[in-house]
Amino acid sequence: KEKKELIDADGIRRALTRISHEIIEKNEGLEDIVVIGIRTRGVPLANRISNKLADIEGEEVLAGSLDITLYRDDLTTVANQPIVHKTEIPFDITGKKVILVDDVLYTGRTVRSALDALMDLGRPQNIQLAILIDRGHRELPIRADFVGKNLPTSHQEVIDVNLKETDGSDAVILKEY
Ligand code: 5GP
Ligand code: MG
């Protein structure tokens, strides 16, 4: 298995800082903004973004999470319908601008399920998608509003996203199977 570091810790920090500024600019501030991460690694990313947003604008930003399971053996096989398990969103999303956050965007099926789950919870003003890595291969008409980096991959490749909170250190690594 080949391994190659594509983004280091500083690169991840800068991408999240830029995305945070883009969110503020696009929304002309943080009014009604809430941030919701998709487990596992979308959650620490959502927390980092909500903290950065709060730092930059000096206001509190609510954060929550969605737990969605993909029935596929590894990340190179195509998923069926992802299943939404637990949601930890301790606030009403009706009328909110929801920033949905995940580490990698691939077929788009996880995000589609997340959108369904969010719509079941309330009637958000809108939903915007922030993704650290877009690896291509979409199977649905879904795109991210905020992207850390576009990294076109083959189906045999997987992007290993390591985050301090879940993996001990920050790095994005290309893995080939
Ligand atoms: P999709 O549902 O768009 O096919 O896949 C996106 C979901 O699967 C995300 O939650 C993401 O964490 C995971 N995923 C898909 N491909 C990769 C990948 O190459 N690397 C990582 N780390 N996660 C992936
Ligand atoms: Mg995931």
Coordinates of C-alpha atoms and ligand atoms in Angstrom, one line a residue:
K1 CA 0.0 0.0 0.0
E2 CA 1.4 3.3 -1.1
K3 CA 1.1 6.3 1.2
K4 CA 1.6 10.0 0.4
E5 CA 1.0 13.0 2.6
L6 CA -1.1 15.5 0.6
I7 CA -1.9 18.1 3.3
D8 CA -0.1 18.7 6.6
A9 CA -1.4 20.1 9.9
D10 CA -0.8 23.7 8.8
G11 CA -2.6 23.1 5.5
I12 CA -5.6 21.8 7.3
R13 CA -5.6 24.7 9.7
R14 CA -5.4 27.2 6.8
A15 CA -8.1 25.5 4.8
L16 CA -10.5 25.6 7.8
T17 CA -9.6 29.2 8.5
R18 CA -10.4 30.1 4.8
I19 CA -13.7 28.1 4.9
S20 CA -14.7 30.0 8.1
H21 CA -14.0 33.4 6.4
E22 CA -16.0 32.3 3.3
I23 CA -19.0 31.2 5.5
I24 CA -19.0 34.6 7.2
E25 CA -18.6 36.5 3.9
K26 CA -21.3 34.5 2.0
N27 CA -23.7 34.9 4.9
E28 CA -22.8 38.5 5.8
G29 CA -22.1 37.4 9.3
L30 CA -23.3 34.6 11.6
E31 CA -26.9 35.4 12.1
D32 CA -28.9 32.2 12.3
I33 CA -25.8 30.1 11.5
V34 CA -25.5 26.7 13.1
V35 CA -22.8 24.0 12.3
I36 CA -23.6 20.3 12.1
G37 CA -20.9 17.7 11.6
I38 CA -21.3 14.2 10.2
R39 CA -19.7 11.5 12.3
T40 CA -17.0 10.5 12.7
R41 CA -14.5 13.1 11.3
G42 CA -17.1 15.7 10.3
V43 CA -17.7 16.3 14.0
P44 CA -14.3 17.6 15.0
L45 CA -14.1 19.6 11.8
A46 CA -17.6 21.1 12.6
N47 CA -16.3 22.0 16.1
R48 CA -13.2 23.6 14.8
I49 CA -15.2 25.6 12.2
S50 CA -17.7 26.8 14.8
N51 CA -14.9 27.8 17.2
K52 CA -13.2 29.7 14.4
L53 CA -16.4 31.4 13.4
A54 CA -17.0 32.4 17.0
D55 CA -13.4 33.7 17.4
I56 CA -13.6 35.8 14.2
E57 CA -17.0 37.4 14.8
G58 CA -17.1 37.3 18.6
E59 CA -20.4 35.5 18.9
E60 CA -21.4 32.1 20.0
V61 CA -22.1 29.5 17.3
L62 CA -24.2 26.4 18.1
A63 CA -22.8 23.0 16.9
G64 CA -24.4 19.5 16.6
S65 CA -23.8 16.2 15.0
L66 CA -25.4 13.5 12.8
D67 CA -24.4 9.8 12.9
I68 CA -24.7 8.1 9.5
T69 CA -23.5 4.6 8.7
L70 CA -22.4 3.5 5.3
Y71 CA -22.9 -0.1 4.4
R72 CA -19.7 -0.7 2.5
D73 CA -16.7 -2.9 3.4
D74 CA -14.1 -0.3 2.7
L75 CA -14.2 3.2 1.2
T76 CA -13.5 2.0 -2.4
T77 CA -16.7 0.1 -2.8
V78 CA -19.9 1.9 -3.6
A79 CA -22.3 2.5 -0.8
N80 CA -25.9 1.6 -0.8
Q81 CA -28.3 3.8 1.2
P82 CA -26.5 5.2 4.2
I83 CA -28.5 4.9 7.4
V84 CA -29.0 7.7 9.8
H85 CA -28.5 6.6 13.5
K86 CA -28.2 9.2 16.3
T87 CA -28.6 12.9 15.9
E88 CA -27.1 15.2 18.6
I89 CA -28.7 18.5 17.7
P90 CA -29.8 20.1 21.0
F91 CA -31.5 23.1 19.3
D92 CA -34.3 23.8 16.8
I93 CA -32.9 24.1 13.2
T94 CA -36.1 25.7 11.9
G95 CA -35.2 29.0 10.4
K96 CA -31.5 28.4 10.8
K97 CA -28.8 28.4 8.2
V98 CA -27.3 25.0 8.6
I99 CA -23.6 24.5 7.7
L100 CA -23.3 20.7 7.2
V101 CA -19.7 19.5 7.6
D102 CA -17.9 16.3 6.5
D103 CA -14.3 15.3 5.9
V104 CA -14.6 13.7 2.5
L105 CA -17.3 14.1 -0.3
Y106 CA -17.4 11.1 -2.6
T107 CA -20.6 9.7 -4.2
G108 CA -22.8 12.2 -2.3
R109 CA -25.0 9.5 -0.7
T110 CA -24.0 10.3 2.9
V111 CA -24.8 14.0 2.4
R112 CA -28.1 13.1 0.7
S113 CA -29.1 11.0 3.8
A114 CA -27.9 13.9 6.1
L115 CA -30.2 16.3 4.2
D116 CA -33.1 13.9 4.7
A117 CA -32.4 13.7 8.4
L118 CA -32.1 17.4 8.8
M119 CA -35.4 18.0 6.9
D120 CA -37.1 15.6 9.3
L121 CA -35.9 17.7 12.3
G122 CA -37.2 21.0 11.2
R123 CA -37.4 23.5 8.4
P124 CA -34.0 25.2 8.0
Q125 CA -33.8 28.5 6.2
N126 CA -31.1 26.8 4.0
I127 CA -28.4 24.1 4.2
Q128 CA -24.8 24.8 3.1
L129 CA -22.2 22.1 2.7
A130 CA -18.6 22.4 3.9
I131 CA -16.2 19.6 3.0
L132 CA -12.5 19.3 3.8
I133 CA -11.7 17.0 0.7
D134 CA -13.7 16.6 -2.4
R135 CA -12.4 13.4 -4.0
G136 CA -14.8 13.4 -7.0
H137 CA -17.0 10.5 -8.3
R138 CA -20.4 12.0 -7.5
E139 CA -23.4 9.7 -8.2
L140 CA -25.9 12.4 -7.2
P141 CA -26.4 16.1 -8.0
I142 CA -24.7 17.3 -4.8
R143 CA -21.8 19.8 -4.5
A144 CA -20.1 21.5 -1.7
D145 CA -20.4 25.3 -1.1
F146 CA -17.1 25.4 0.8
V147 CA -14.2 23.0 -0.1
G148 CA -10.8 22.7 1.6
K149 CA -9.2 21.0 -1.4
N150 CA -10.3 19.1 -4.5
L151 CA -8.3 15.9 -4.7
P152 CA -9.4 13.9 -7.7
T153 CA -8.9 10.2 -6.9
S154 CA -9.4 6.8 -8.6
H155 CA -11.8 4.4 -7.0
Q156 CA -8.8 2.3 -5.8
E157 CA -7.5 5.3 -3.8
V158 CA -8.7 6.4 -0.5
I159 CA -8.1 9.7 1.3
D160 CA -6.9 9.1 4.9
V161 CA -8.0 12.0 6.9
N162 CA -6.3 12.1 10.3
L163 CA -7.4 14.6 12.9
K164 CA -6.0 15.3 16.3
E165 CA -9.3 14.6 18.1
T166 CA -9.8 11.1 16.5
D167 CA -6.3 10.1 15.3
G168 CA -3.8 12.0 17.4
S169 CA -2.4 14.3 14.7
D170 CA -3.6 16.3 11.7
A171 CA -2.7 15.1 8.1
V172 CA -4.4 14.2 4.8
I173 CA -2.8 11.1 3.3
L174 CA -3.4 9.4 -0.1
K175 CA -3.7 5.6 0.3
E176 CA -3.7 3.2 -2.7
Y177 CA -5.3 -0.2 -2.4
Ligands
5GP1 P1 -20.1 9.4 0.0 O1 -21.4 9.1 0.8 O2 -20.1 10.7 -0.6 O3 -19.9 8.3 -1.0 O4 -18.9 9.2 1.0 C1 -18.7 10.2 1.9 C2 -18.6 9.6 3.3 O5 -17.8 8.5 3.3 C3 -18.0 10.6 4.2 O6 -18.7 10.6 5.5 C4 -16.5 10.2 4.4 O7 -16.1 10.2 5.7 C5 -16.5 8.8 3.8 N1 -15.5 8.7 2.7 C6 -15.7 8.4 1.4 N2 -14.6 8.3 0.8 C7 -13.6 8.6 1.7 C8 -12.2 8.6 1.6 O8 -11.5 8.5 0.6 N3 -11.6 8.9 2.8 C9 -12.2 9.1 3.9 N4 -11.5 9.4 5.0 N5 -13.5 9.1 4.0 C10 -14.2 8.8 2.9
MG2 MG -17.6 9.8 7.3

